[in-house]
Amino acid sequence: MNRRLFLQTSLATTATIGFPAVVRSASPNSTLQVASIGVGGMGGRTMQSVASHDKVRITALCDVDSKYLSAASKLFPEASQHRDWRSMLAEAADQFDAVTIGTPDHMHAAPAVTALRGGKHVYLQKPMATTLHECRVITEVAAEKGLVTQLGNQGRSSIESRMAVQMLQDGVIGKIKEVFIWENKPLSWWPKNTELRPQADAIPEGLDWDLWCGVREPVPYLENTYHPKNWRAWFNFGCGELGDMGCHHFDPTFDALRLTAPRRVRQTVGGSSGPLWGKQRKVEFEFPATDMTAGDSVLVTWHDGGIEPDREKVHLPKALREFPRSGCCWIGEHGSMFKPYTVRPFVMPEEDHPPESYPRGFKPQDHYHDWVDAILEGRKACDDFSHGGPLSETVLIGTLADRFPGEWLEWDSATQKITSNENAAALVRRNYRDGWKVQGLG
């Protein structure tokens, strides 16, 4: 069966999507040929950041919105253009070695798994997916295929984050007793319209709405509701504010404390039950103890939507005049470390830790270029899915607490089951609609 006939057959049935074996394209002069799925918004920034590497050539573009596709084609006029990632992976696979994915969250897993099974290296924006099951499958397929992967939480590569991790692991404040994380930036992506009317608005010219809905059951197109940029607020398409920023903020703690999966999570403020995520939350994550923590477990508490951490425990460094909107504070046996997002850490008491005592010599690291270099050098990238998968799962188990406020959700990572609530357990895996099923996923 040739590729075109195979594609037509798979799209016309409800069978599992699959693709014939692909031959990886040759990379002339050690040039990495890259396809980009999702070329507007963050997907476009990802594409351009990867393309800024002098060993990269963008050879294929894919987007459901012709406006974004046209803009990207002006930047990369020699690249082939596609509306449907399925046809791109089926018919143009010999044009590229690697794929960047910057689509809405609900459309991360299907193209990622299909690309990996086709032998393509993958850069995937965070969070890895919208369900815990999808994250696990992506992680396992990447490991099985031995490909170079990178999760798009760019802050992991910053000097400031790497400095915080090293200082915590060096024991500057002793073993860690508790962690506070907060993210209180305005929700720029919250929809202007939240009324789900049954009568659809006119679909903008050039937007393939059915392809945008993808693995989810189609909903009526409504202006200022889903596309562009507002999808993150909706339970069916995004993961809310914790899903948006959790991978960024949890990463230093996950690394420094060598955390594994949380044993349980509980949301104590906020909650949601309808099609939208809540606009604010306070979520407690209880992790098993490690060699970097004090006590039998360690509590990490997330805050957003204008909720600040306990100011009796989290003190502002003298160098800062205002409490930052976003940040993290680690409480240790011998002091605390306060780190605003994107800023260097401050160790307190400050008189015992002058700036000249902080570690030096961190080299700049470009998160996007690290992925490219890892492919060319045959090594793992700094945020390989072996790390990014468990990190994303931690964030997603926290997001589910939004649906069951006040209740501890007990999590068994080994079996991927929520053992304390059947309704929560049913959300670990969600079905894909007919015609979009991918083996092992929805």
XYZ file of C-alpha atoms in Angstrom:
442
model
C 0.000 0.000 0.000
C 1.506 3.349 -0.980
C 1.590 6.245 1.447
C -1.272 8.219 -0.081
C -3.599 5.241 -0.242
C -2.617 4.275 3.303
C -3.408 7.759 4.563
C -6.760 7.913 2.770
C -7.719 4.548 4.201
C -6.737 5.440 7.781
C -8.599 8.744 7.713
C -11.729 7.159 6.278
C -12.040 4.628 9.096
C -11.948 4.588 12.868
C -8.921 2.336 12.851
C -5.736 3.173 14.693
C -3.516 5.700 12.937
C -0.267 4.151 11.790
C 2.379 4.890 9.225
C 4.588 2.762 7.037
C 8.226 2.501 7.909
C 10.086 5.696 7.055
C 13.653 6.119 6.010
C 15.396 8.854 7.956
C 16.531 11.582 5.627
C 20.215 12.098 5.065
C 21.614 15.133 6.818
C 24.034 16.711 4.350
C 27.041 18.380 5.923
C 25.755 17.455 9.395
C 22.680 19.644 8.896
C 19.650 18.667 10.937
C 16.474 18.821 8.888
C 13.481 19.764 11.034
C 9.708 19.822 10.570
C 7.532 22.045 12.773
C 3.982 21.117 13.809
C 2.302 24.263 15.053
C 4.034 27.362 13.683
C 2.095 30.192 15.340
C 2.397 31.529 18.886
C 4.725 29.459 21.066
C 5.045 26.897 18.295
C 6.381 29.612 16.013
C 8.841 30.827 18.636
C 10.019 27.256 19.142
C 10.482 26.783 15.394
C 12.465 30.000 15.025
C 14.580 29.322 18.121
C 15.549 25.886 16.838
C 16.157 27.334 13.365
C 18.599 29.889 14.792
C 21.092 27.041 15.206
C 23.529 27.151 12.290
C 23.214 23.403 11.727
C 19.403 23.430 11.326
C 17.295 23.631 8.202
C 13.501 23.864 8.472
C 12.168 21.620 5.712
C 8.452 21.167 6.527
C 5.767 23.336 8.112
C 2.396 22.262 9.476
C -0.463 24.273 10.946
C -4.257 24.127 10.897
C -4.408 27.917 10.458
C -3.301 29.191 7.040
C -2.506 32.593 8.547
C 0.268 31.094 10.637
C 1.342 28.755 7.868
C 1.682 31.627 5.414
C 3.743 33.707 7.856
C 6.075 30.780 8.539
C 6.498 30.028 4.839
C 7.839 33.545 4.312
C 10.561 32.789 6.843
C 11.287 29.366 5.360
C 10.189 29.527 1.713
C 11.818 26.234 0.747
C 9.913 24.220 3.352
C 6.931 22.125 2.288
C 3.564 23.219 3.692
C 0.956 20.989 5.338
C -2.360 21.479 7.123
C -2.596 18.013 8.707
C 0.344 16.580 10.661
C -0.827 13.074 9.785
C -0.353 13.628 6.078
C 2.973 15.380 6.695
C 4.322 12.411 8.657
C 2.946 9.959 6.114
C 3.943 11.666 2.889
C 6.907 13.911 3.657
C 8.805 11.903 6.257
C 11.907 11.673 4.102
C 12.274 15.470 4.291
C 13.204 15.708 7.964
C 15.019 14.021 10.858
C 13.348 15.782 13.765
C 10.087 17.481 14.731
C 9.141 20.415 16.946
C 5.599 20.371 18.357
C 3.997 23.582 19.564
C 0.275 22.896 19.304
C -2.468 23.323 21.930
C -1.906 20.853 24.766
C -4.590 18.366 23.717
C -2.721 17.831 20.439
C 0.714 17.100 21.900
C 0.591 13.351 22.428
C -0.767 12.041 19.113
C 1.805 13.711 16.832
C 4.628 13.166 19.351
C 4.079 9.416 19.621
C 3.554 9.045 15.873
C 6.733 10.997 15.099
C 8.759 8.979 17.609
C 7.497 5.721 16.165
C 8.552 7.047 12.779
C 12.118 7.514 14.025
C 12.018 11.291 14.470
C 13.664 13.198 17.303
C 11.126 15.389 19.117
C 11.107 18.783 20.833
C 7.751 19.013 22.637
C 6.365 22.041 24.390
C 5.275 21.684 27.996
C 3.260 20.231 29.584
C 3.980 16.988 27.774
C 0.256 16.207 27.348
C -3.147 16.697 28.963
C -3.438 13.266 30.601
C -1.209 11.168 32.797
C -1.572 8.178 30.491
C -0.439 10.169 27.450
C 2.666 11.348 29.311
C 3.592 7.806 30.257
C 3.166 6.512 26.698
C 5.262 9.343 25.219
C 8.028 8.699 27.753
C 8.036 4.948 27.137
C 8.017 5.220 23.340
C 10.886 7.739 23.413
C 12.945 5.396 25.591
C 12.132 2.399 23.401
C 13.184 4.211 20.227
C 16.330 5.716 21.730
C 15.684 9.110 20.148
C 16.761 12.548 21.354
C 13.917 14.381 23.070
C 13.493 17.690 24.844
C 10.608 19.095 26.903
C 10.086 22.804 26.336
C 10.548 24.175 29.846
C 13.326 26.526 28.791
C 13.978 27.870 32.280
C 15.739 24.611 33.111
C 18.675 25.770 31.010
C 19.016 29.157 32.708
C 22.057 29.936 34.808
C 19.793 31.058 37.656
C 17.948 27.737 37.870
C 21.110 25.672 37.555
C 22.702 27.765 40.299
C 19.736 27.143 42.617
C 19.890 23.394 41.999
C 23.610 23.220 42.703
C 23.351 25.270 45.896
C 20.522 23.143 47.237
C 22.413 19.953 46.414
C 25.519 21.415 48.042
C 23.487 21.663 51.240
C 23.731 25.427 51.794
C 20.508 25.364 53.857
C 20.684 21.717 54.927
C 18.037 19.131 54.150
C 14.773 20.565 52.855
C 11.695 20.564 55.091
C 9.123 22.312 52.891
C 8.786 24.068 49.519
C 6.499 26.909 48.422
C 5.852 27.744 44.754
C 3.673 30.561 43.444
C 2.662 31.930 40.037
C 0.461 35.020 40.136
C 0.924 36.633 36.739
C -2.296 37.812 35.018
C -4.061 35.111 32.991
C -3.521 36.724 29.588
C -4.970 33.624 27.930
C -8.295 33.584 29.804
C -11.139 33.655 27.216
C -13.093 36.845 26.648
C -16.098 34.615 25.993
C -16.944 31.727 28.339
C -20.540 31.202 27.207
C -20.728 27.916 25.318
C -23.520 28.693 22.875
C -24.793 25.815 20.699
C -24.863 28.080 17.644
C -21.384 28.374 16.138
C -19.819 31.619 14.973
C -18.368 31.864 11.495
C -15.058 30.014 11.309
C -12.248 32.402 10.295
C -11.044 32.020 6.745
C -8.135 29.615 6.527
C -8.766 27.849 9.841
C -9.544 24.129 9.676
C -11.621 23.839 12.831
C -12.063 20.069 12.653
C -8.285 19.587 12.525
C -7.901 22.030 15.428
C -10.284 19.938 17.582
C -8.226 16.895 16.623
C -8.485 14.012 19.103
C -11.274 15.701 21.086
C -14.932 15.598 20.129
C -15.665 18.679 17.951
C -17.289 21.694 19.576
C -18.876 24.707 17.859
C -16.356 27.367 16.912
C -16.933 30.482 19.034
C -15.110 33.790 18.731
C -12.716 34.810 21.546
C -13.164 31.398 23.138
C -10.625 28.782 22.026
C -8.431 29.902 19.142
C -6.019 31.561 19.204
C -4.387 31.376 22.632
C -7.506 30.884 24.819
C -7.608 27.090 24.756
C -5.549 26.709 27.941
C -8.489 27.656 30.169
C -10.685 24.786 28.933
C -10.623 21.340 30.506
C -10.875 19.597 27.118
C -7.957 21.430 25.527
C -5.541 22.738 28.171
C -4.409 22.247 31.767
C -5.069 25.627 33.394
C -2.465 27.777 35.110
C -0.780 24.913 36.953
C -0.448 23.083 33.639
C 0.877 26.201 31.961
C 3.652 27.052 34.409
C 4.042 24.014 36.648
C 6.821 22.330 34.662
C 8.860 25.553 34.805
C 8.481 26.066 38.545
C 8.686 22.459 39.738
C 11.795 21.670 37.727
C 14.500 23.028 40.107
C 12.846 21.330 43.084
C 12.416 18.071 41.200
C 16.108 18.115 40.286
C 17.634 19.445 43.464
C 15.683 17.188 45.835
C 15.804 14.182 43.490
C 12.052 13.766 43.832
C 10.043 10.875 42.495
C 6.269 10.839 41.954
C 4.073 12.425 44.660
C 2.228 9.984 46.913
C -0.830 12.223 47.090
C -2.102 15.696 46.255
C -4.833 17.936 47.663
C -6.291 21.249 46.513
C -7.283 23.375 49.505
C -8.380 26.575 47.737
C -10.461 26.870 44.574
C -11.856 24.118 42.403
C -13.850 23.524 39.237
C -16.485 21.172 37.864
C -17.548 22.558 34.490
C -15.824 23.013 31.131
C -13.371 25.601 32.519
C -10.476 25.140 34.907
C -10.562 27.192 38.103
C -8.885 30.609 38.021
C -7.052 30.160 41.347
C -5.752 27.272 43.421
C -3.599 26.154 46.288
C -2.389 22.580 45.884
C -0.354 20.459 48.302
C 1.937 17.745 46.900
C 3.259 15.169 49.345
C 6.436 13.444 48.109
C 8.345 10.519 49.589
C 11.507 11.525 51.406
C 14.858 11.509 49.620
C 18.425 11.955 50.767
C 17.917 15.706 50.232
C 14.852 16.089 52.473
C 14.149 16.108 56.194
C 11.464 13.872 57.691
C 9.464 10.985 56.288
C 8.015 13.094 53.460
C 8.289 16.572 52.007
C 5.412 18.933 51.232
C 5.507 21.152 48.125
C 2.671 23.706 47.934
C 1.627 25.435 44.715
C -0.224 28.798 44.679
C -1.768 30.775 41.814
C -4.636 33.141 41.011
C -3.467 35.809 43.433
C -2.838 33.468 46.369
C 0.495 34.102 48.076
C 2.498 31.596 50.134
C 2.568 31.752 53.919
C 4.452 34.996 54.573
C 5.306 33.864 58.097
C 7.483 31.173 56.536
C 8.456 32.827 53.247
C 10.459 35.984 53.888
C 11.435 38.593 51.312
C 15.177 39.098 50.771
C 16.486 42.565 51.633
C 17.479 43.186 48.013
C 13.846 42.955 46.859
C 11.404 45.763 47.544
C 8.255 43.974 46.380
C 7.106 40.399 46.673
C 7.517 38.907 43.178
C 4.537 37.586 41.251
C 6.299 34.286 40.574
C 8.861 32.342 42.514
C 9.889 29.537 44.813
C 11.109 29.254 48.380
C 12.824 26.251 49.927
C 12.757 25.947 53.723
C 15.771 24.049 55.034
C 17.185 22.928 58.335
C 19.635 25.862 58.431
C 17.826 28.660 56.607
C 15.898 29.208 53.418
C 16.461 29.938 49.745
C 14.222 32.431 47.932
C 14.207 32.534 44.130
C 12.006 34.828 42.045
C 11.219 33.327 38.651
C 14.024 34.095 36.124
C 16.146 35.720 38.889
C 19.082 34.346 40.895
C 18.447 32.691 44.264
C 18.882 34.470 47.610
C 20.056 32.419 50.605
C 18.905 33.532 54.036
C 20.005 34.564 56.541
C 21.735 36.800 54.020
C 24.504 37.905 56.366
C 25.722 34.309 56.449
C 25.652 33.947 52.663
C 27.141 36.990 50.890
C 26.867 37.017 47.070
C 30.567 36.290 46.659
C 29.999 32.896 48.296
C 27.616 31.788 45.532
C 28.930 29.316 42.935
C 30.332 30.735 39.694
C 31.350 29.515 36.293
C 28.007 28.470 34.838
C 28.149 28.583 31.064
C 25.177 29.926 29.097
C 22.989 27.148 27.694
C 20.402 27.562 24.946
C 17.598 25.064 25.621
C 16.656 24.785 21.933
C 20.222 24.508 20.697
C 20.991 21.908 23.356
C 18.411 19.628 21.709
C 19.992 20.138 18.287
C 23.524 19.612 19.610
C 22.429 16.471 21.448
C 21.081 14.997 18.199
C 24.238 15.855 16.282
C 26.507 14.615 19.074
C 24.546 11.447 19.859
C 23.775 12.222 23.509
C 20.744 13.013 25.657
C 19.406 16.567 25.780
C 19.219 18.314 29.147
C 15.453 17.782 29.448
C 15.130 14.347 27.908
C 11.678 12.799 28.320
C 13.111 10.457 30.974
C 13.092 13.596 33.122
C 10.354 15.623 31.418
C 7.842 12.759 31.551
C 7.843 12.261 35.354
C 7.956 16.050 35.796
C 4.864 16.480 33.595
C 3.074 13.655 35.413
C 3.690 15.391 38.735
C 2.143 18.594 37.411
C -0.848 16.777 35.895
C -1.734 14.846 39.035
C -1.804 18.270 40.690
C -4.156 19.685 38.058
C -6.666 16.888 38.662
C -7.026 18.031 42.270
C -8.866 21.066 40.841
C -11.808 18.716 40.121
C -11.907 17.290 43.653
C -11.117 20.207 46.012
C -10.468 19.403 49.652
C -9.807 15.716 48.998
C -6.487 13.902 49.053
C -5.956 12.057 45.764
C -3.754 9.034 46.430
C -1.452 8.328 43.450
C 0.210 5.014 42.605
C 2.716 5.947 39.922
C 3.843 2.373 39.270
C 0.355 1.312 38.172
C -0.722 4.800 37.061
C -3.818 4.701 39.215
C -5.543 7.107 41.557
C -6.549 4.698 44.280
C -8.721 6.939 46.454
C -11.415 8.182 44.066
C -13.007 6.344 41.127
C -14.091 9.551 39.391
C -10.563 10.936 39.562
C -9.146 7.606 38.393
C -11.322 7.820 35.279
C -9.514 11.021 34.244
C -6.060 9.402 34.078
C -6.845 8.335 30.531
C -9.287 9.944 28.089
C -10.624 8.549 24.837
C -9.852 9.978 21.414
C -12.665 10.406 18.912
C -13.094 8.027 15.999
C -10.650 8.529 13.175
C -7.996 9.952 15.500
C -7.048 6.970 17.604
C -3.349 6.257 18.007
C -2.136 2.862 19.185
C -1.627 2.873 22.934
C -3.058 6.354 23.473
C -6.736 7.395 23.582
